[in-house]
PDB file of C-alpha atoms in Angstrom:
ATOM      1  CA  MET E   1      51.757-130.849 -89.167  1.00 51.00           C
ATOM      2  CA  SER E   2      50.353-129.004 -86.276  1.00 60.00           C
ATOM      3  CA  PHE E   3      49.746-125.827 -88.249  1.00 65.00           C
ATOM      4  CA  GLY E   4      47.905-127.405 -91.136  1.00 64.00           C
ATOM      5  CA  ARG E   5      50.730-127.789 -93.555  1.00 68.00           C
ATOM      6  CA  LEU E   6      50.756-130.920 -95.583  1.00 68.00           C
ATOM      7  CA  GLU E   7      53.974-132.638 -96.253  1.00 72.00           C
ATOM      8  CA  ARG E   8      54.826-132.609 -99.949  1.00 71.00           C
ATOM      9  CA  THR E   9      56.510-135.605-101.527  1.00 73.00           C
ATOM     10  CA  SER E  10      58.391-135.177-104.706  1.00 75.00           C
ATOM     11  CA  GLY E  11      56.834-136.931-107.707  1.00 76.00           C
ATOM     12  CA  PRO E  12      58.534-139.635-109.743  1.00 78.00           C
ATOM     13  CA  GLN E  13      61.754-138.488-111.304  1.00 78.00           C
ATOM     14  CA  PRO E  14      61.886-138.392-115.123  1.00 76.00           C
ATOM     15  CA  MET E  15      63.498-141.444-116.639  1.00 73.00           C
ATOM     16  CA  SER E  16      66.563-140.799-118.751  1.00 76.00           C
ATOM     17  CA  ASP E  17      67.473-144.426-119.589  1.00 78.00           C
ATOM     18  CA  ILE E  18      66.702-146.123-122.908  1.00 79.00           C
ATOM     19  CA  ASN E  19      63.798-148.537-122.783  1.00 82.00           C
ATOM     20  CA  MET E  20      65.490-151.843-123.616  1.00 85.00           C
ATOM     21  CA  THR E  21      62.361-153.945-124.221  1.00 89.00           C
ATOM     22  CA  PRO E  22      61.636-152.662-127.776  1.00 89.00           C
ATOM     23  CA  LEU E  23      65.325-152.914-128.654  1.00 89.00           C
ATOM     24  CA  VAL E  24      65.466-156.558-127.531  1.00 93.00           C
ATOM     25  CA  ASP E  25      62.236-157.317-129.415  1.00 94.00           C
ATOM     26  CA  VAL E  26      63.639-155.915-132.660  1.00 94.00           C
ATOM     27  CA  MET E  27      66.878-157.862-132.234  1.00 95.00           C
ATOM     28  CA  LEU E  28      64.992-161.131-131.635  1.00 95.00           C
ATOM     29  CA  VAL E  29      62.890-160.572-134.758  1.00 95.00           C
ATOM     30  CA  LEU E  30      66.072-160.018-136.797  1.00 95.00           C
ATOM     31  CA  VAL E  31      67.629-163.207-135.399  1.00 95.00           C
ATOM     32  CA  VAL E  32      64.524-165.199-136.395  1.00 94.00           C
ATOM     33  CA  ILE E  33      64.628-163.703-139.907  1.00 93.00           C
ATOM     34  CA  PHE E  34      68.304-164.632-140.310  1.00 90.00           C
ATOM     35  CA  ILE E  35      67.700-168.164-139.015  1.00 89.00           C
ATOM     36  CA  LEU E  36      64.904-168.680-141.542  1.00 87.00           C
ATOM     37  CA  THR E  37      66.769-167.247-144.543  1.00 84.00           C
ATOM     38  CA  ALA E  38      70.205-168.837-143.931  1.00 81.00           C
ATOM     39  CA  PRO E  39      69.284-172.293-145.344  1.00 75.00           C
ATOM     40  CA  LEU E  40      67.948-170.656-148.513  1.00 73.00           C
ATOM     41  CA  LEU E  41      71.356-169.137-149.227  1.00 70.00           C
ATOM     42  CA  ALA E  42      73.210-172.476-149.019  1.00 59.00           C
ATOM     43  CA  SER E  43      73.523-174.665-152.110  1.00 45.00           C
ATOM     44  CA  ALA E  44      72.300-178.252-152.260  1.00 43.00           C
ATOM     45  CA  ILE E  45      75.782-179.768-152.640  1.00 40.00           C
ATOM     46  CA  ARG E  46      78.484-178.368-150.435  1.00 44.00           C
ATOM     47  CA  LEU E  47      81.781-178.159-152.259  1.00 38.00           C
ATOM     48  CA  ASP E  48      85.027-177.387-150.508  1.00 40.00           C
ATOM     49  CA  LEU E  49      87.361-176.603-153.364  1.00 40.00           C
ATOM     50  CA  PRO E  50      90.977-176.376-152.205  1.00 41.00           C
ATOM     51  CA  ARG E  51      93.417-173.788-153.496  1.00 47.00           C
ATOM     52  CA  THR E  52      96.389-175.252-155.265  1.00 60.00           C
ATOM     53  CA  GLU E  53      98.857-172.990-153.481  1.00 56.00           C
ATOM     54  CA  GLY E  54      98.034-174.500-150.109  1.00 52.00           C
ATOM     55  CA  ALA E  55      96.130-177.672-150.904  1.00 51.00           C
ATOM     56  CA  THR E  56      95.987-179.832-147.819  1.00 53.00           C
ATOM     57  CA  PRO E  57      93.506-182.594-146.996  1.00 52.00           C
ATOM     58  CA  GLY E  58      90.544-181.506-144.882  1.00 49.00           C
ATOM     59  CA  ALA E  59      90.262-182.519-141.277  1.00 53.00           C
ATOM     60  CA  ALA E  60      86.805-184.092-141.446  1.00 48.00           C
ATOM     61  CA  ALA E  61      85.794-186.378-138.627  1.00 65.00           C
ATOM     62  CA  GLN E  62      84.483-189.056-141.018  1.00 85.00           C
ATOM     63  CA  PHE E  63      85.410-189.242-144.667  1.00 86.00           C
ATOM     64  CA  ILE E  64      85.677-191.646-147.546  1.00 89.00           C
ATOM     65  CA  THR E  65      88.005-191.317-150.509  1.00 87.00           C
ATOM     66  CA  LEU E  66      86.788-191.703-154.086  1.00 89.00           C
ATOM     67  CA  VAL E  67      89.519-191.916-156.725  1.00 86.00           C
ATOM     68  CA  VAL E  68      88.930-191.736-160.481  1.00 86.00           C
ATOM     69  CA  ASP E  69      91.960-192.889-162.495  1.00 84.00           C
ATOM     70  CA  PRO E  70      92.763-191.739-166.058  1.00 82.00           C
ATOM     71  CA  SER E  71      90.811-194.645-167.579  1.00 84.00           C
ATOM     72  CA  GLY E  72      87.657-193.679-165.616  1.00 84.00           C
ATOM     73  CA  GLN E  73      87.786-196.564-163.114  1.00 87.00           C
ATOM     74  CA  VAL E  74      86.434-195.572-159.673  1.00 89.00           C
ATOM     75  CA  TYR E  75      88.040-196.717-156.431  1.00 88.00           C
ATOM     76  CA  LEU E  76      86.312-196.400-153.057  1.00 88.00           C
ATOM     77  CA  ASP E  77      88.969-196.433-150.345  1.00 83.00           C
ATOM     78  CA  ASP E  78      91.425-198.149-152.759  1.00 81.00           C
ATOM     79  CA  LEU E  79      88.928-200.867-153.835  1.00 85.00           C
ATOM     80  CA  PRO E  80      87.922-200.848-157.542  1.00 87.00           C
ATOM     81  CA  LEU E  81      84.145-200.836-158.010  1.00 89.00           C
ATOM     82  CA  SER E  82      81.713-200.889-160.916  1.00 90.00           C
ATOM     83  CA  GLN E  83      79.113-198.095-161.185  1.00 88.00           C
ATOM     84  CA  ALA E  84      76.345-200.292-159.683  1.00 91.00           C
ATOM     85  CA  ALA E  85      78.539-201.525-156.816  1.00 92.00           C
ATOM     86  CA  LEU E  86      79.675-197.958-156.145  1.00 91.00           C
ATOM     87  CA  ALA E  87      76.069-196.719-155.956  1.00 91.00           C
ATOM     88  CA  GLU E  88      75.175-199.525-153.520  1.00 92.00           C
ATOM     89  CA  ARG E  89      78.188-198.902-151.244  1.00 93.00           C
ATOM     90  CA  LEU E  90      77.558-195.151-151.228  1.00 91.00           C
ATOM     91  CA  ARG E  91      73.873-195.727-150.439  1.00 92.00           C
ATOM     92  CA  ARG E  92      74.852-197.907-147.464  1.00 93.00           C
ATOM     93  CA  ILE E  93      77.362-195.342-146.191  1.00 91.00           C
ATOM     94  CA  GLY E  94      74.825-192.517-146.666  1.00 89.00           C
ATOM     95  CA  ALA E  95      72.199-194.414-144.664  1.00 91.00           C
ATOM     96  CA  GLU E  96      74.593-195.191-141.788  1.00 90.00           C
ATOM     97  CA  ARG E  97      76.487-191.878-141.633  1.00 89.00           C
ATOM     98  CA  PRO E  98      74.869-189.089-143.702  1.00 84.00           C
ATOM     99  CA  ASP E  99      77.379-186.470-142.465  1.00 87.00           C
ATOM    100  CA  THR E 100      80.338-188.340-144.005  1.00 88.00           C
ATOM    101  CA  GLU E 101      82.507-186.219-146.277  1.00 90.00           C
ATOM    102  CA  VAL E 102      83.444-187.535-149.728  1.00 90.00           C
ATOM    103  CA  GLN E 103      86.988-186.607-150.724  1.00 89.00           C
ATOM    104  CA  LEU E 104      87.111-186.846-154.504  1.00 89.00           C
ATOM    105  CA  ARG E 105      90.477-187.317-156.233  1.00 87.00           C
ATOM    106  CA  ALA E 106      90.348-187.297-160.022  1.00 85.00           C
ATOM    107  CA  ASP E 107      93.196-187.401-162.511  1.00 82.00           C
ATOM    108  CA  ALA E 108      93.580-184.300-164.667  1.00 79.00           C
ATOM    109  CA  ALA E 109      92.920-186.418-167.789  1.00 80.00           C
ATOM    110  CA  VAL E 110      89.512-187.657-166.559  1.00 82.00           C
ATOM    111  CA  PRO E 111      86.615-186.152-168.555  1.00 87.00           C
ATOM    112  CA  TYR E 112      84.428-183.753-166.589  1.00 87.00           C
ATOM    113  CA  GLY E 113      81.337-185.876-167.318  1.00 89.00           C
ATOM    114  CA  ARG E 114      82.812-188.869-165.500  1.00 89.00           C
ATOM    115  CA  VAL E 115      83.544-186.734-162.427  1.00 89.00           C
ATOM    116  CA  VAL E 116      79.948-185.452-162.488  1.00 91.00           C
ATOM    117  CA  GLU E 117      78.636-189.045-162.643  1.00 91.00           C
ATOM    118  CA  VAL E 118      80.597-189.954-159.506  1.00 90.00           C
ATOM    119  CA  MET E 119      79.397-186.794-157.759  1.00 91.00           C
ATOM    120  CA  GLY E 120      75.809-187.597-158.742  1.00 91.00           C
ATOM    121  CA  ALA E 121      76.071-191.103-157.318  1.00 91.00           C
ATOM    122  CA  ALA E 122      77.306-189.671-154.005  1.00 91.00           C
ATOM    123  CA  HIS E 123      74.547-187.069-153.972  1.00 90.00           C
ATOM    124  CA  LEU E 124      71.830-189.659-154.675  1.00 91.00           C
ATOM    125  CA  ALA E 125      73.186-191.761-151.803  1.00 90.00           C
ATOM    126  CA  GLY E 126      72.579-188.870-149.385  1.00 89.00           C
ATOM    127  CA  LEU E 127      76.180-187.715-149.067  1.00 88.00           C
ATOM    128  CA  GLN E 128      76.031-183.923-149.350  1.00 86.00           C
ATOM    129  CA  ARG E 129      79.591-182.951-148.377  1.00 88.00           C
ATOM    130  CA  ILE E 130      81.961-183.369-151.318  1.00 87.00           C
ATOM    131  CA  GLY E 131      85.507-182.043-151.322  1.00 84.00           C
ATOM    132  CA  PHE E 132      87.929-182.000-154.238  1.00 82.00           C
ATOM    133  CA  VAL E 133      91.509-182.919-153.388  1.00 81.00           C
ATOM    134  CA  ALA E 134      94.384-181.293-155.264  1.00 78.00           C
ATOM    135  CA  GLU E 135      98.127-181.506-155.037  1.00 72.00           C
ATOM    136  CA  PRO E 136      99.930-178.385-153.854  1.00 70.00           C
ATOM    137  CA  SER E 137     101.924-176.626-156.523  1.00 63.00           C
ATOM    138  CA  ALA E 138     105.701-176.487-156.215  1.00 61.00           C
ATOM    139  CA  PRO E 139     107.144-173.226-154.885  1.00 65.00           C
ATOM    140  CA  GLY E 140     107.875-170.759-157.651  1.00 61.00           C
ATOM    141  CA  VAL E 141     105.705-172.618-160.176  1.00 56.00           C
ATOM    142  CA  PRO E 142     102.485-170.865-161.276  1.00 57.00           C
ATOM    143  CA  ALA E 143      99.294-172.687-160.315  1.00 55.00           C
ATOM    144  CA  LEU E 144      97.854-172.567-163.832  1.00 54.00           C
ATOM    145  CA  PRO E 145     100.001-172.797-166.942  1.00 54.00           C
ATOM    146  CA  ALA E 146     100.005-169.631-168.998  1.00 46.00           C
ATOM    147  CA  LYS E 147      98.048-170.004-172.233  1.00 47.00           C
ATOM    148  CA  THR E 148      99.583-168.577-175.330  1.00 46.00           C
ATOM    149  CA  PRO E 149      97.314-167.278-178.106  1.00 46.00           C
TER     150      PRO E 149
END
C-alpha cells in the first residue's frame, strides 16, 4: 500500500447451484391441487368388493353385519328386523359411529332390488362404508360357472 497500489478483492463467484425456491413453490402448488381434486374422484358410497378367489372378511375396526336371507328378511347382527326397525337402528349407529363399516351378506337368490334397498337404508343413516362378503371358491373350481349358449 505504500506505493499507491490498491488491494483488489475478487468479486462474488458465479453460482452454479439450482435455485430451490421456485422448485419448492411449484411442488407445493401441485400438492394443493391434488388435495383439492382427490375428493372429487371418490364415489359417494365406498364399496369394497371382495374377489371370490381369496374372499376373506375385512379387518375393519368397527363393523356391523347385515344379512339378507333368501326370503328377503334382513338381520342386523343376527337379529331379525323389519324395514322400519332396520332404518331406525342404522340411523342410531350412524349418529354414534359414522365410520362404522357395514358388511353385507346376501344370499345368491336374493333379488338385486332388495339388496339395493338395504344399501340405501345404510346410506341414508350416514354409513358410507359398505363391503360385500363372499365365500371363497373351492380350489380348482372356477369362480363363475361357464354359460353355455
